[in-house]
């Protein structure tokens, strides 16, 4: 598929054919009704009903430690995540949404004043841009201008995933993070699937083989991707299932950090100080590392570099292995474990623990939250 043809078909699909969540032909782009912290529920409840109705994401993209952050949302659609995040970052933070579908951007812009009044902000801390996520420079976005780049079931729709990650890396500040949910395939997809218009629009035809994400991210300059969570996708559409065959799909959330080589760190022991909103006592950083307040945890060099050089630095006590913490008796360090990278392995482990769990749409079984 030529790039311009993909753009045109996606604009048509999300601007005309899909006008509300119920118009989707598979459950690949639906969100699980996962338990949400009260502060997130409150932020979501503030979002205007038309904005929420035209939300098609495949996960709830909520990184931790958001106060005062500048965030860029790639493929922001109707603006649901942007408005939720605009409340969470506070009036001194800022959220920019970029999307190539004019109808979606118009909906998002329509409710800026509504949400700023709702949040009691004196000045808007959110804006929306019509543009391509592969061409952020053309949209006027400057180098190293954001703390976080997020994306919600959008990268798979791009004809050039490498360009998306390159641009995200460029606009991120040093120590910044790309935190995103997307759809991944169990293998490289054949042309029959990649050229299928509906499968592409439904977030499946453009899905990356998960191993390719690791290759592209490291080529661009990010540290290796950190897998946060994953869940199996079921299509539940016989016609489309026949096209897909034995290829499997998952929704997965990854985090990519922009940490230059010169900021590398030795293997360390860390203590989480607690206090991050919604994660005051325990921070589930990814599938490999969970940090409980006050406990010593051994981390590898990559994790140490991330914690020392990102927005998390003030939330941890960090010491190279060999130096001693003053800690309570019985809070000794855990052994560094081999990291899990394969999202399908995570899903298999979850299903083994809950064998009767039904395969579901993107991120879960109960549809949009």
XYZ file of C-alpha atoms in Angstrom:
369
model
C 0.000 0.000 0.000
C 1.386 3.415 -0.924
C 1.731 5.850 1.969
C -0.768 8.369 0.610
C -3.309 5.628 -0.075
C -3.032 4.445 3.526
C -3.493 7.996 4.814
C -6.536 8.532 2.580
C -8.200 5.248 3.561
C -7.600 5.817 7.282
C -8.973 9.348 7.103
C -12.042 7.998 5.325
C -12.405 5.065 7.726
C -12.146 7.120 10.930
C -13.791 10.222 9.524
C -16.832 8.656 7.831
C -17.318 4.916 8.389
C -16.429 4.874 12.091
C -18.240 7.689 13.855
C -18.618 5.970 17.224
C -17.148 2.970 19.041
C -20.058 0.718 18.048
C -19.102 1.072 14.362
C -15.865 -0.894 14.817
C -15.963 -4.317 13.129
C -13.664 -6.126 15.581
C -12.910 -5.744 19.284
C -9.216 -5.119 18.660
C -9.573 -1.409 19.459
C -11.681 -1.723 22.590
C -10.371 -1.029 26.053
C -10.663 -3.241 29.085
C -12.697 -2.175 32.064
C -9.592 -2.459 34.268
C -9.831 -1.125 37.809
C -8.752 2.501 37.727
C -7.422 4.685 40.539
C -9.947 7.184 41.814
C -7.995 10.196 40.494
C -8.066 8.720 36.971
C -11.784 7.934 37.187
C -12.435 11.500 38.260
C -10.436 12.855 35.310
C -12.267 10.595 32.841
C -15.634 11.623 34.227
C -14.788 15.225 33.357
C -14.338 14.427 29.646
C -17.224 15.566 27.445
C -19.494 12.727 26.279
C -18.962 13.397 22.556
C -15.184 13.225 22.989
C -15.479 9.901 24.856
C -17.935 8.462 22.322
C -15.423 8.945 19.503
C -12.528 7.350 21.375
C -11.104 4.219 19.664
C -7.913 3.516 21.639
C -6.668 0.068 22.649
C -5.526 0.871 26.159
C -5.633 3.559 28.799
C -2.308 5.339 28.428
C -1.520 6.656 31.891
C 2.174 6.845 32.772
C 3.128 7.586 36.353
C 4.635 10.764 37.806
C 2.833 13.257 35.554
C 2.712 16.479 37.552
C 3.918 19.473 35.488
C 4.956 17.287 32.538
C 4.763 18.358 28.884
C 3.119 15.524 26.955
C 2.617 14.840 23.251
C -0.185 12.457 22.231
C 0.406 10.837 18.823
C -2.860 10.153 17.010
C -4.912 11.957 19.626
C -8.219 11.444 17.794
C -11.121 13.131 19.540
C -8.871 14.147 22.446
C -10.111 11.902 25.241
C -6.659 10.984 26.554
C -5.414 14.561 26.075
C -8.178 16.001 28.219
C -7.748 13.353 30.893
C -3.998 14.044 30.974
C -4.485 17.819 30.938
C -6.149 17.442 34.326
C -3.475 15.059 35.643
C -0.470 17.207 34.649
C -2.023 20.281 36.269
C -2.186 23.842 35.035
C 1.622 24.121 34.867
C 1.889 21.081 32.602
C 0.840 20.927 28.965
C -0.630 18.385 26.542
C -0.423 18.543 22.737
C -2.487 16.230 20.545
C -1.693 15.578 16.885
C -3.919 13.672 14.459
C -4.248 13.473 10.675
C -8.055 13.165 10.619
C -9.647 16.584 10.367
C -13.034 15.439 11.676
C -11.415 14.087 14.846
C -9.300 17.195 15.422
C -12.387 19.389 15.001
C -14.180 17.453 17.751
C -11.161 17.790 20.053
C -10.748 21.550 19.492
C -14.456 22.137 19.970
C -14.252 21.322 23.678
C -11.070 23.093 24.839
C -12.981 25.847 26.659
C -15.414 23.310 28.115
C -12.609 21.332 29.758
C -10.571 24.325 30.905
C -13.672 25.639 32.680
C -14.295 22.179 34.120
C -10.744 22.053 35.511
C -10.876 25.701 36.656
C -7.736 26.598 34.686
C -7.049 30.255 33.914
C -5.170 29.421 30.693
C -5.527 26.426 28.345
C -2.896 23.723 28.910
C -3.893 21.667 25.860
C -3.784 22.201 22.102
C -4.540 20.098 19.026
C -2.703 19.982 15.695
C -3.755 18.558 12.340
C -0.735 16.668 11.026
C 1.109 13.396 10.560
C 2.821 11.562 13.407
C 5.678 10.659 11.033
C 6.291 14.372 10.297
C 6.234 16.202 13.620
C 8.726 18.772 12.367
C 6.345 19.813 9.601
C 3.731 20.364 12.319
C 6.076 22.785 14.089
C 7.161 20.542 16.982
C 10.720 21.311 18.072
C 13.593 19.119 19.268
C 13.635 18.095 22.932
C 10.397 19.851 23.844
C 8.436 17.108 25.645
C 8.885 15.010 28.785
C 6.552 12.286 27.521
C 5.244 11.049 24.191
C 2.196 8.807 24.415
C 0.218 6.881 21.831
C -2.893 4.768 22.091
C -3.410 2.113 19.391
C -2.084 4.393 16.639
C 1.492 3.405 15.708
C 0.161 0.266 13.979
C -1.832 2.525 11.632
C 1.309 4.276 10.404
C 2.922 3.176 7.120
C 6.354 4.019 8.641
C 6.792 2.893 12.236
C 10.485 3.785 12.111
C 9.685 7.411 11.208
C 7.219 7.610 14.119
C 9.815 6.414 16.628
C 12.518 8.648 15.128
C 10.312 11.710 15.467
C 9.257 10.755 18.994
C 12.919 10.408 19.954
C 13.704 13.806 18.426
C 11.018 15.761 20.286
C 11.684 14.077 23.635
C 13.933 15.765 26.168
C 16.938 13.811 27.416
C 15.557 11.433 30.038
C 12.135 11.545 28.382
C 9.889 8.593 27.680
C 7.624 7.241 24.967
C 4.833 5.329 26.715
C 2.361 3.672 24.381
C -0.208 0.925 23.892
C -0.424 -0.825 20.552
C -1.197 -4.049 18.687
C 1.556 -6.574 17.944
C 1.653 -9.719 15.818
C 3.191 -13.095 16.614
C 5.107 -13.024 13.317
C 5.785 -10.859 10.300
C 2.427 -10.393 8.589
C 1.870 -11.604 4.998
C 0.829 -9.168 2.274
C -2.751 -10.503 2.247
C -3.248 -9.179 5.777
C -1.232 -5.989 5.288
C -3.246 -4.985 2.210
C -6.635 -5.738 3.777
C -8.368 -2.375 4.168
C -10.623 -3.298 7.090
C -7.912 -5.172 8.996
C -5.649 -2.132 8.647
C -8.360 0.229 9.848
C -9.144 -2.109 12.739
C -5.513 -1.916 13.959
C -4.504 -5.444 12.874
C -3.209 -5.169 9.301
C -0.441 -2.749 10.265
C 0.629 -4.508 13.460
C 4.372 -4.918 13.946
C 5.934 -8.273 14.679
C 6.857 -7.637 18.319
C 10.532 -8.494 17.734
C 10.751 -5.714 15.130
C 9.798 -3.141 17.758
C 12.968 -3.977 19.703
C 15.115 -3.655 16.580
C 13.620 -0.338 15.441
C 13.635 1.242 18.917
C 17.311 0.499 19.475
C 18.233 1.617 15.936
C 16.560 4.957 16.637
C 18.480 5.439 19.900
C 16.085 4.362 22.651
C 17.116 1.947 25.359
C 15.534 -1.510 24.823
C 11.715 -1.405 25.183
C 10.227 -2.156 28.598
C 7.084 -4.301 28.485
C 4.470 -2.994 30.926
C 1.487 -5.272 30.233
C -0.069 -7.412 27.511
C -3.377 -9.104 26.712
C -4.561 -11.321 23.900
C -6.797 -9.990 21.135
C -9.690 -12.001 19.748
C -11.276 -10.841 16.506
C -14.717 -12.455 16.819
C -15.527 -11.816 13.172
C -15.584 -14.988 11.062
C -14.831 -13.285 7.760
C -11.808 -11.484 9.147
C -10.645 -14.521 11.129
C -10.424 -16.488 7.875
C -8.061 -13.858 6.443
C -5.887 -13.761 9.573
C -5.489 -17.542 9.806
C -3.107 -18.722 12.532
C -1.494 -15.337 13.138
C -2.029 -14.154 16.706
C -2.290 -10.636 18.066
C -1.814 -8.990 21.442
C -2.290 -5.534 22.812
C 0.819 -4.474 24.699
C 2.007 -1.389 26.498
C 5.699 -0.531 26.217
C 7.867 2.237 27.565
C 10.914 3.554 25.681
C 13.440 5.863 27.355
C 15.776 8.404 25.767
C 18.911 7.942 27.869
C 22.194 8.798 26.104
C 25.099 6.348 26.336
C 27.163 8.803 28.391
C 24.470 8.635 31.078
C 24.905 4.903 31.614
C 24.966 3.622 35.179
C 26.430 0.613 37.001
C 24.240 -2.150 38.392
C 22.505 -0.647 41.410
C 20.326 -1.231 44.409
C 17.378 1.132 44.708
C 14.729 2.071 47.231
C 11.416 3.540 46.124
C 10.584 6.558 48.301
C 6.858 6.282 47.551
C 4.569 9.225 47.040
C 3.789 9.044 43.306
C 0.083 9.834 42.905
C -1.865 6.590 42.588
C 1.251 4.540 43.361
C 2.070 5.785 46.839
C 3.009 2.385 48.300
C 4.004 0.347 45.230
C 5.148 1.212 41.712
C 4.670 -1.444 39.028
C 7.297 -0.158 36.626
C 7.016 -3.003 34.076
C 6.512 -6.781 34.012
C 10.008 -7.261 35.418
C 10.237 -4.661 38.165
C 7.830 -3.777 40.954
C 9.039 -1.400 43.646
C 7.498 -1.335 47.120
C 8.017 1.699 49.291
C 11.107 1.310 51.463
C 12.308 -2.020 50.035
C 15.742 -2.543 48.487
C 15.667 -3.920 44.944
C 18.662 -4.852 42.780
C 18.315 -3.514 39.236
C 20.321 -4.002 36.055
C 22.374 -1.251 34.397
C 19.593 -0.165 32.014
C 17.032 0.190 34.782
C 19.525 2.064 36.959
C 20.258 4.493 34.105
C 16.526 5.106 33.583
C 15.800 5.740 37.262
C 18.807 8.069 37.630
C 18.220 10.130 34.490
C 14.448 10.421 34.108
C 11.569 12.114 35.920
C 11.715 9.205 38.417
C 15.118 10.262 39.812
C 13.686 12.145 42.791
C 11.461 9.202 43.699
C 14.290 6.735 44.386
C 17.379 6.337 46.534
C 19.992 4.808 44.244
C 23.351 3.287 45.169
C 25.825 1.143 43.162
C 25.913 -2.491 44.283
C 28.357 -2.778 47.173
C 27.436 0.474 48.878
C 25.163 0.079 51.879
C 21.748 1.570 52.540
C 20.484 2.225 56.023
C 17.379 0.018 55.820
C 15.120 -1.851 58.190
C 15.976 -5.429 59.100
C 14.531 -7.912 56.618
C 14.471 -5.464 53.697
C 17.469 -6.893 51.881
C 17.852 -6.656 48.095
C 16.214 -9.072 45.717
C 18.298 -10.894 43.113
C 18.298 -9.395 39.594
C 16.029 -11.547 37.401
C 16.171 -12.302 33.691
C 13.877 -9.818 31.972
C 10.767 -10.886 30.062
C 10.499 -9.175 26.662
C 7.989 -11.280 24.698
C 4.388 -10.025 25.175
C 3.009 -13.385 24.007
C 4.957 -15.105 26.790
C 3.370 -12.765 29.325
C -0.096 -13.552 27.950
C 0.587 -17.309 28.102
C 1.699 -17.013 31.725
C -1.468 -15.089 32.593
C -3.666 -17.644 30.847
C -1.895 -20.493 32.643
C -2.715 -18.857 35.969
C -6.343 -18.244 34.892
C -7.140 -21.038 32.381
C -10.840 -20.184 32.126
C -10.196 -16.590 31.135
C -11.772 -15.784 27.773
C -9.651 -14.256 25.036
C -10.566 -10.649 24.642
C -10.228 -7.455 22.716
C -7.337 -5.096 23.006
C -6.373 -4.960 26.691
C -9.261 -6.963 28.104
C -12.657 -8.571 28.000
C -15.199 -5.953 28.971
C -14.951 -3.285 26.315
C -14.399 0.393 26.804
C -14.130 1.784 30.266
